[in-house]
Short mmCIF file of C-alpha atoms in Angstrom, two decimals:
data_model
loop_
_atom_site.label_atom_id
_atom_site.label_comp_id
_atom_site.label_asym_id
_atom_site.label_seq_id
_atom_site.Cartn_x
_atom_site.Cartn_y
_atom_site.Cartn_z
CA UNK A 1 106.69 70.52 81.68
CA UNK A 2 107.47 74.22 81.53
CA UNK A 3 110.88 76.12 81.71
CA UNK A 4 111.25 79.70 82.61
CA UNK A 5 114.75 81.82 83.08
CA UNK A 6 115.48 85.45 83.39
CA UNK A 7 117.58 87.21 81.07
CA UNK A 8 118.99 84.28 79.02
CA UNK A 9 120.45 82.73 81.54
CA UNK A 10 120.75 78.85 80.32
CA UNK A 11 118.23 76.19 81.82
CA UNK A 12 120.44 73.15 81.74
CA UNK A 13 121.50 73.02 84.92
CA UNK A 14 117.59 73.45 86.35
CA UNK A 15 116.38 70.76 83.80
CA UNK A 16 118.69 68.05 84.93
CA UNK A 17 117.02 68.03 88.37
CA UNK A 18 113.08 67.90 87.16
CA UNK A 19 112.63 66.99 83.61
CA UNK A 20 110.75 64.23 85.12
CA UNK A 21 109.21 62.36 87.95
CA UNK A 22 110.29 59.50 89.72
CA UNK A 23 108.41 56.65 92.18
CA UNK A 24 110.49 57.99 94.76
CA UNK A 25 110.35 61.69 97.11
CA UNK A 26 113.17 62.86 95.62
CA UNK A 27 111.93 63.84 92.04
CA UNK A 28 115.06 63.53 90.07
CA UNK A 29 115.49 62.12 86.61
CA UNK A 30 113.80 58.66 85.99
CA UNK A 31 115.26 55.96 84.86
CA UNK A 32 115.90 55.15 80.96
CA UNK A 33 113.39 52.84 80.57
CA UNK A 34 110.21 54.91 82.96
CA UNK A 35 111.19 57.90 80.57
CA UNK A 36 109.73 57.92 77.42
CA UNK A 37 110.48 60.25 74.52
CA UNK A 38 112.28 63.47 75.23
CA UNK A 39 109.85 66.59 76.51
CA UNK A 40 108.98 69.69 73.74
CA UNK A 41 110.25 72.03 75.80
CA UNK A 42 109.18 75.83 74.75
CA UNK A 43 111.57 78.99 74.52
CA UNK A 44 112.49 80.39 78.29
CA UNK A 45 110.57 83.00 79.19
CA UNK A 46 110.45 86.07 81.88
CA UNK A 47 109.90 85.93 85.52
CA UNK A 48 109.12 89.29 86.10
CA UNK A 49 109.33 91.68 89.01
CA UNK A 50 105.47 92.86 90.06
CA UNK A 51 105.77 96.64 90.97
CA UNK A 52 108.71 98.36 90.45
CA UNK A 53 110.06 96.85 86.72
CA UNK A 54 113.41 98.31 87.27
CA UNK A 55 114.06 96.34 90.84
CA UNK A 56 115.41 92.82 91.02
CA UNK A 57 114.24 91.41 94.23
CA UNK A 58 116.17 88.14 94.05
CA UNK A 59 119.28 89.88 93.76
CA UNK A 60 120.29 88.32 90.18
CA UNK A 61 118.92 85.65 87.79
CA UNK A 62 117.06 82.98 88.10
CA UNK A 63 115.29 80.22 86.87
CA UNK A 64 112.56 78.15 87.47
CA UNK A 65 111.31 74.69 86.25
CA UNK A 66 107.34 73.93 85.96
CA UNK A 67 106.21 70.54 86.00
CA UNK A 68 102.57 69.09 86.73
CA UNK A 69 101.83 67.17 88.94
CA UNK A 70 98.45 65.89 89.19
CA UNK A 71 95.42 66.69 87.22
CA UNK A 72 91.37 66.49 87.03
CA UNK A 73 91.20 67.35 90.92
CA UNK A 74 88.09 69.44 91.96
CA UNK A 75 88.98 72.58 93.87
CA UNK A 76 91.81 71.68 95.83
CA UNK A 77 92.08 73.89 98.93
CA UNK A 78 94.76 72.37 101.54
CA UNK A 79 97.30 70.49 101.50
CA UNK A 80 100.19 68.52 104.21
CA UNK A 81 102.54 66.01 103.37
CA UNK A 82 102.70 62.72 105.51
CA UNK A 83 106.33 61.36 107.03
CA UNK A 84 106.69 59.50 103.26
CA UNK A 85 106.31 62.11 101.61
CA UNK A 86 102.45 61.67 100.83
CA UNK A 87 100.92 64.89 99.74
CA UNK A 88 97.40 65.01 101.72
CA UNK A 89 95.12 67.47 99.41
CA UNK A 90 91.68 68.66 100.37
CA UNK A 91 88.91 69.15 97.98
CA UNK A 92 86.93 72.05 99.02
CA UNK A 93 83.44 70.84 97.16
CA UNK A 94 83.94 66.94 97.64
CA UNK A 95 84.80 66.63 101.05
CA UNK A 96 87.66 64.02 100.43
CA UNK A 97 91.24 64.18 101.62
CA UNK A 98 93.24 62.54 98.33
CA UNK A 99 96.57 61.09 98.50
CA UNK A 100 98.78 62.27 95.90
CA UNK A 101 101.98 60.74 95.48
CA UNK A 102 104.83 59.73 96.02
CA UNK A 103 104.26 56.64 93.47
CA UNK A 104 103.30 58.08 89.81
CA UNK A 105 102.99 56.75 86.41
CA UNK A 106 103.42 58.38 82.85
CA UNK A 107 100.72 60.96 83.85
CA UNK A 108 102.29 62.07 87.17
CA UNK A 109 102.00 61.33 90.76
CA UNK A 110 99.56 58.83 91.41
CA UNK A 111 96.15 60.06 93.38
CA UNK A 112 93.97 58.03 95.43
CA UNK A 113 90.86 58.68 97.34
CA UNK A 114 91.78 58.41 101.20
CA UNK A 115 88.56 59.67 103.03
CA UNK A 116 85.53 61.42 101.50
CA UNK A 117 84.13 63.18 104.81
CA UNK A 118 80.15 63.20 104.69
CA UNK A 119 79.91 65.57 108.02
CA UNK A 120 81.11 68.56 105.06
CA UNK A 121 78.91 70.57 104.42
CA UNK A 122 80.37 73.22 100.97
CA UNK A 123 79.01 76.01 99.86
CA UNK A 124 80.43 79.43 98.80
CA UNK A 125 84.07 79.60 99.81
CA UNK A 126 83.29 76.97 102.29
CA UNK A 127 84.41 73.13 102.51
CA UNK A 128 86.32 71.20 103.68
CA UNK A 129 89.28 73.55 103.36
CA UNK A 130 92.74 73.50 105.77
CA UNK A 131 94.59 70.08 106.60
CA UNK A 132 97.40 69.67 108.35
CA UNK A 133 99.39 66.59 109.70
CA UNK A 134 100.13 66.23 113.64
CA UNK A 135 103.89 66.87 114.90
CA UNK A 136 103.66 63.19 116.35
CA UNK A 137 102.10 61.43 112.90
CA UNK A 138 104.67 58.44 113.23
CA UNK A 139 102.92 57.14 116.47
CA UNK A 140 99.25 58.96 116.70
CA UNK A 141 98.64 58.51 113.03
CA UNK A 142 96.47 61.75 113.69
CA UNK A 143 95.93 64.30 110.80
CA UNK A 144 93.57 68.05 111.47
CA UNK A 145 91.02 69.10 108.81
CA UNK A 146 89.62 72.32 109.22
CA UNK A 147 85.68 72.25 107.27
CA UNK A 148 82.32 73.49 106.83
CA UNK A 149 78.44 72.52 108.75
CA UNK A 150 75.71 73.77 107.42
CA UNK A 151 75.87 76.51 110.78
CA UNK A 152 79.29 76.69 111.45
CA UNK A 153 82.99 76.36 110.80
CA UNK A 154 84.64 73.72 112.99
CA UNK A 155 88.27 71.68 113.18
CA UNK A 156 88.35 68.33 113.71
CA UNK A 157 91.07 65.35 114.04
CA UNK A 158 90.79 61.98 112.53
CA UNK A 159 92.54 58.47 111.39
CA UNK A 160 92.60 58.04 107.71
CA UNK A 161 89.36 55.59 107.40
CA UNK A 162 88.28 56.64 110.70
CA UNK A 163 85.55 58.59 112.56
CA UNK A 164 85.75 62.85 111.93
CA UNK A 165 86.20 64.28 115.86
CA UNK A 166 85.39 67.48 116.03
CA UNK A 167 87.46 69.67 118.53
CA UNK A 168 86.58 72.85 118.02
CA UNK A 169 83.06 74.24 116.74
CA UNK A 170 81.28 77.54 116.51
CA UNK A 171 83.43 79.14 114.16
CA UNK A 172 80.82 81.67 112.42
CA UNK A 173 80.06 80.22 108.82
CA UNK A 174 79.19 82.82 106.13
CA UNK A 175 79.04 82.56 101.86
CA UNK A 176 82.18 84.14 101.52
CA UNK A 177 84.71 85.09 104.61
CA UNK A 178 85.65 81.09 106.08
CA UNK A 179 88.83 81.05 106.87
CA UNK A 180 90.32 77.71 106.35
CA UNK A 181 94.29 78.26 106.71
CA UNK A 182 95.34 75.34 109.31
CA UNK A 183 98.70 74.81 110.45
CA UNK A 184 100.80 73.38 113.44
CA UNK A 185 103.40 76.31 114.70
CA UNK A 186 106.97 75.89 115.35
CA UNK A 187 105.81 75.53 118.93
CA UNK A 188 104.06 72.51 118.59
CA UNK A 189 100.47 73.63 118.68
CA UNK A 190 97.70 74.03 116.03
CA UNK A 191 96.80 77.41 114.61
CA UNK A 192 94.14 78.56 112.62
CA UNK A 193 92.91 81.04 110.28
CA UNK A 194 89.45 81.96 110.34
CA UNK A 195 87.01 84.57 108.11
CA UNK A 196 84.83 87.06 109.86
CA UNK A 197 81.73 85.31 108.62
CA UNK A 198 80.13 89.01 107.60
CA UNK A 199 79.64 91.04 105.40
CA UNK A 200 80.31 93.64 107.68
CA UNK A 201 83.06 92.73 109.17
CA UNK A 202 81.96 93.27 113.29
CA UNK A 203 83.42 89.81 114.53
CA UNK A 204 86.41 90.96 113.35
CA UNK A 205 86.89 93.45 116.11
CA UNK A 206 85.14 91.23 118.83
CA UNK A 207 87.05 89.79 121.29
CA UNK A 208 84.47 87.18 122.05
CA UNK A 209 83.97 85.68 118.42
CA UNK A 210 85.91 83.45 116.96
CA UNK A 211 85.45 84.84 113.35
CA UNK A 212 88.35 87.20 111.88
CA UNK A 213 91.03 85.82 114.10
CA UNK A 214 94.25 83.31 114.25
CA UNK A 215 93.76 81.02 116.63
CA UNK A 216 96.05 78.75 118.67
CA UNK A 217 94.96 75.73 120.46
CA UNK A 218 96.38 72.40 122.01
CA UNK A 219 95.14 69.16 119.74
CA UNK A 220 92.04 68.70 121.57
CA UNK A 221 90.73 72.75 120.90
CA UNK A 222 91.77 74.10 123.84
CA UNK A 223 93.41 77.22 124.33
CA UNK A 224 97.40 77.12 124.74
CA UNK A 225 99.71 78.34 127.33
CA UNK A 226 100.86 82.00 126.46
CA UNK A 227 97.75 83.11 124.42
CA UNK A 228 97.41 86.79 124.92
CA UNK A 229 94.33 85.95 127.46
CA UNK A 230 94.76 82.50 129.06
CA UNK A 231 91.31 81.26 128.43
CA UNK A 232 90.95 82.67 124.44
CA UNK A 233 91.87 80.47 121.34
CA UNK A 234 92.68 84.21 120.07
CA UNK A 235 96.17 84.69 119.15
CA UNK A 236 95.31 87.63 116.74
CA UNK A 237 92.41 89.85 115.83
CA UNK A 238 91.14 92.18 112.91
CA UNK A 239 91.31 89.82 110.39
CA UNK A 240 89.23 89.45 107.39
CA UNK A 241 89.31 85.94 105.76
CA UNK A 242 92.72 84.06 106.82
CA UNK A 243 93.27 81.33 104.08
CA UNK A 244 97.16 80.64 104.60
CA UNK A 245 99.74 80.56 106.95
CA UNK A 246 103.15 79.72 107.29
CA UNK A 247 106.72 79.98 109.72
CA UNK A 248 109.95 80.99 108.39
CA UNK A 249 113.67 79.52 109.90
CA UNK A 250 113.54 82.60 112.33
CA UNK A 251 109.83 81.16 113.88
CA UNK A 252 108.86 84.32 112.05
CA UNK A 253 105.06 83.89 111.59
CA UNK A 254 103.07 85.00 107.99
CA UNK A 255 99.33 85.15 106.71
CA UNK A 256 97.54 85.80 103.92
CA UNK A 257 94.81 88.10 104.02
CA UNK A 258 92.02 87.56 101.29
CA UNK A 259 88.67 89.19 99.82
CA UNK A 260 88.99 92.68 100.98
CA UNK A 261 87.26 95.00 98.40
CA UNK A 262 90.66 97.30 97.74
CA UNK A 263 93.96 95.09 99.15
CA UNK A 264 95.00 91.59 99.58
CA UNK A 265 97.56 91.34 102.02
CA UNK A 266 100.44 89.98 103.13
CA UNK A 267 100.86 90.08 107.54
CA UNK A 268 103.52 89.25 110.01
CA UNK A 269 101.62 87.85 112.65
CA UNK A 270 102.58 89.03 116.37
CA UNK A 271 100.83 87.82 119.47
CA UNK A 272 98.17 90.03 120.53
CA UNK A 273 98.14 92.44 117.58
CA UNK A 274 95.08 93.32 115.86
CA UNK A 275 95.26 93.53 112.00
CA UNK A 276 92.36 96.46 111.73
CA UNK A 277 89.90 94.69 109.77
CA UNK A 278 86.96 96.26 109.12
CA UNK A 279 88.58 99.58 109.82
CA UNK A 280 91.75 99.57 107.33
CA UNK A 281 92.23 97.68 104.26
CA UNK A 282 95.71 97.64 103.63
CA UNK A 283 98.04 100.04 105.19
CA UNK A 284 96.71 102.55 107.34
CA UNK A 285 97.56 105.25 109.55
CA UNK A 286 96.46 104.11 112.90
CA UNK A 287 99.73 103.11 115.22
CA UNK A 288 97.27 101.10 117.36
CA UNK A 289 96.64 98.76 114.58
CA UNK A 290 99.11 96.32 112.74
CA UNK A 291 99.94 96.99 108.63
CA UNK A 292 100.67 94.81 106.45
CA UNK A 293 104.34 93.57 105.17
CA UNK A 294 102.95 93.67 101.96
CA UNK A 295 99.91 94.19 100.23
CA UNK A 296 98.61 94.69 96.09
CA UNK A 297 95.50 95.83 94.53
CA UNK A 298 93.13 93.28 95.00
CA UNK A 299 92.56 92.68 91.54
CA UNK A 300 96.85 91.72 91.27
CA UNK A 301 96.28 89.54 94.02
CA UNK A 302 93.42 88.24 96.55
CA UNK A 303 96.18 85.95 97.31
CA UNK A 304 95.23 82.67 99.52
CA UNK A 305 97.83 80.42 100.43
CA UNK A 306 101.38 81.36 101.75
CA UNK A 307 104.74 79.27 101.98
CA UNK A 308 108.07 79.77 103.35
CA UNK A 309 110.96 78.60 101.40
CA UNK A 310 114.72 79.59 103.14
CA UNK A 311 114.05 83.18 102.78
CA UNK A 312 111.71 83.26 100.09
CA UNK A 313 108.50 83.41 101.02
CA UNK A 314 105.68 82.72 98.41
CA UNK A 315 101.86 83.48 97.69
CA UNK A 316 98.97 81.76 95.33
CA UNK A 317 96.79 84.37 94.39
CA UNK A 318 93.40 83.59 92.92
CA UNK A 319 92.07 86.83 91.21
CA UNK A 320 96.14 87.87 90.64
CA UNK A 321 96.74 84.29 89.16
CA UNK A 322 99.84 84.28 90.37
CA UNK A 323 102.57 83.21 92.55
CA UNK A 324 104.17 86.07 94.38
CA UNK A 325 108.09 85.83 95.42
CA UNK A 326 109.00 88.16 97.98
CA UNK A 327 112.80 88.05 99.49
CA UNK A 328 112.78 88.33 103.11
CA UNK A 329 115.79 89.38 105.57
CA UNK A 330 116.53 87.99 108.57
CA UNK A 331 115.27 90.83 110.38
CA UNK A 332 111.85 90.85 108.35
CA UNK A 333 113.19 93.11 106.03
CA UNK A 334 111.71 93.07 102.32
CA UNK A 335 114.36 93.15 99.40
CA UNK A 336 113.27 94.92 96.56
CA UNK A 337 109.95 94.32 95.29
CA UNK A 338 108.18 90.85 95.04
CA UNK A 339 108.40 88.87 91.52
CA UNK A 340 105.74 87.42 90.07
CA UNK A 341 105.96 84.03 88.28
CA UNK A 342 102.72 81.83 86.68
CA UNK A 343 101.23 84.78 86.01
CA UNK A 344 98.22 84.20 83.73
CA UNK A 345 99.58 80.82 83.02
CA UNK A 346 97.23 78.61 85.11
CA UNK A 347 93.71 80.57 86.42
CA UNK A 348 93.17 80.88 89.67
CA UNK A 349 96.03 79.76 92.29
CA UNK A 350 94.90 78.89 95.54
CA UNK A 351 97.55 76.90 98.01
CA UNK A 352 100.80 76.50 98.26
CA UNK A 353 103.30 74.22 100.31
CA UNK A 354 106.71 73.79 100.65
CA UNK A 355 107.26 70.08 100.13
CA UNK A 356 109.87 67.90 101.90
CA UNK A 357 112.15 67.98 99.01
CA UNK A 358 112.55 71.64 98.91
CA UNK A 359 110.74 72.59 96.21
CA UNK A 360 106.86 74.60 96.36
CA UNK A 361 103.37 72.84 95.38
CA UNK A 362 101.20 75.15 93.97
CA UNK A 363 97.36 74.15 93.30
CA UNK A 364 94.61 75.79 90.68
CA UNK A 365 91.42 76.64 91.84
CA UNK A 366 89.57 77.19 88.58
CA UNK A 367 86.86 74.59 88.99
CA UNK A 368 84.76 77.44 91.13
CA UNK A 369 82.89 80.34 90.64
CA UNK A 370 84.85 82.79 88.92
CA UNK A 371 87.17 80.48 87.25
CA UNK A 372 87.51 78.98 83.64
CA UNK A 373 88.55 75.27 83.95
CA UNK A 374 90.90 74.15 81.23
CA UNK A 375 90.02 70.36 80.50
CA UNK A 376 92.84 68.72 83.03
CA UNK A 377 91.95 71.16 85.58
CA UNK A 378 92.29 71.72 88.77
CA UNK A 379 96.25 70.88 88.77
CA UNK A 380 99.01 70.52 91.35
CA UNK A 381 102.19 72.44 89.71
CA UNK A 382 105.58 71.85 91.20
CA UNK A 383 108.31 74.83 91.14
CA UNK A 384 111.89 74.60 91.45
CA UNK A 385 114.49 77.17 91.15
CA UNK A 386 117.95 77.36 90.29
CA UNK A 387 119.48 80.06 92.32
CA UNK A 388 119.61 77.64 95.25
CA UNK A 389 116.50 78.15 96.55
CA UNK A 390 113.13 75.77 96.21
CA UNK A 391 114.67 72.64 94.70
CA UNK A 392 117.74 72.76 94.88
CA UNK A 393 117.88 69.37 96.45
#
């Protein structure tokens, strides 16, 4: 385990809550005899602001505790936590869905192999890649993978153990612009993230393809009520590669927007709007088109999965290797600049979730083309802060 504080702030207070892991959700301390001899902690180190040194987003000091979770994965792309507080993770290149948690051991949270789906089909940045767990779990025992064919990107519905339904297909499959991000809305339906399966970009713009969108269907792949056009899955348009999504308290909807050649981005997504993909990258200076709430040089970000803590809402970023904090009003309003904390710690960081006990998962993605795989990599890393934010439960 790692601690981190800013500006010599002490880090007793954020150690008592996660110097170790327990059998149960909540995390806490174990018991004396489960553990062990005390942890080598390190000196505290910086969380730093990313753009504007002088700034101080979070309105103060803070700290944050590191610990990790799991180990030896293999590209873990998605992940959804069950009504126990199961952690379902994907493995892009594998095809299985692993349980991780909440039991663990001396090494962590325990993981177990709950389906390896054969129908995947990975190659490039495809897989099987966004999960997420249905709204009515406790009685339909239903959870939604989003994954790769050999021709196309499709989502699909299963039972753990059972048979991989397909509900929607025909997603346009390329090496490098999939998609993946999967998530049910605040609404109750399923939305999802897809790549514009060029190199060009042209789906993007093309209200009849299903690549470079968000899309937003009922559980069998239809499209819902109040879609922009009633008989579209397309929610919005001008998208590149969509690899995360998430809702704040306000229903306020954010996406990640990965693999441009100049920007990665950060969008508020808004029914209807088109994000300009192929046209901008980044900001840009047509009204007709949507800009982003945020956005880096790609080579400080490329940033793939998003989460929304209270009003903190974080990025992985793969090429950035970091997780981005950004403070966001009520109103949508950015506070200062966003911080940046892992940075250069851990490779390549690809999702994130906010897990049931208030504090953010964060998963490496080093075990892929581009990355340089420590020996217990890929990792799940658990963050909590002390300012009252992630964790503080």
């Amino acid at each position: 385990m790692i601690v981190r504080s800013r500006r010599g702030r002490a880090v007793a207070a954020a150690l008592a809550a996660v110097l170790a892991l327990t059998a149960a959700c909540s995390f806490g301390p174990p018991d004396p005899d489960q553990q062990g001899a005390p942890p080598n902690l390190p000196k505290p180190s910086a969380i730093e602001p990313s753009g504007d040194s002088s700034a101080d987003p979070g309105g103060g000091s803070q700290e944050v505790a590191i610990t990790v979770l799991a180990r030896a994965l293999d590209v873990p792309w998605g992940m959804a936590y069950l009504p126990d507080g199961t952690a379902l993770v994907t493995e892009r290149d594998t095809g299985r869905i692993l349980k991780v948690g909440p039991e663990s051991d001396a090494n962590g949270l325990t993981v177990t192999e709950g389906q390896r789906l054969s129908e995947v089909q990975a190659s490039g940045d495809g897989g099987l890649l966004g999960i997420a767990v249905s709204p009515k779990y406790a009685t339909d025992k239903t959870v939604f993978v989003y994954y790769s064919t050999a021709k196309d990107n499709r989502v699909g519905k299963l039972t753990l153990g059972g048979k991989l339904q397909p509900i929607l297909t025909g997603i346009p499959r390329s090496a490098d612009a999939n998609g993946g991000a999967l998530a049910f809305g605040p609404d109750g339906f399923l939305y999802a993230g897809t790549g514009d399966g060029t190199s060009t970009g042209t789906l993007a713009q093309n209200p009849k393809s299903l690549g470079g969108k968000i899309l937003r269907m009922t559980t069998a792949g239809k499209p819902a009520a109040g879609n922009p056009v009633k008989t579209s899955l397309v929610w919005s348009s001008g998208h590149h590669n969509v690899q995360g999504i998430a809702w704040d308290k306000t229903k306020r909807m954010y996406a990640t927007e990965t693999g441009q050649k100049k920007s990665g981005e950060l969008n508020v997504i808004v029914k209807g709007k088109n994000y300009g993909w192929p046209g901008t990258d980044g900001a840009g200076t047509d009204a007709k088109l949507t800009n982003p709430l945020f956005s880096w040089p790609v080579a400080e970000s490329s940033c793939s999965g998003v989460a929304v803590i209270e009003q903190t809402v974080a990025t992985a970023c793969l090429l950035g290797q970091r997780v981005y904090l950004l403070n966001v009003t009520g109103n949508g309003t950015v506070i200062g600049v966003p911080q940046g904390v892992l940075t250069g710690e851990y490779g390549r960081l690809r999702a994130i979730a906010a897990a049931p006990d208030g504090s953010l998962w964060v998963s490496t993605s080093n075990r892929e083309d581009g990355g340089t795989p420590a020996t217990d990599d890929d990792r799940i890393i658990r963050l909590v802060f002390s300012d009252g934010g992630a964790g503080r439960t």
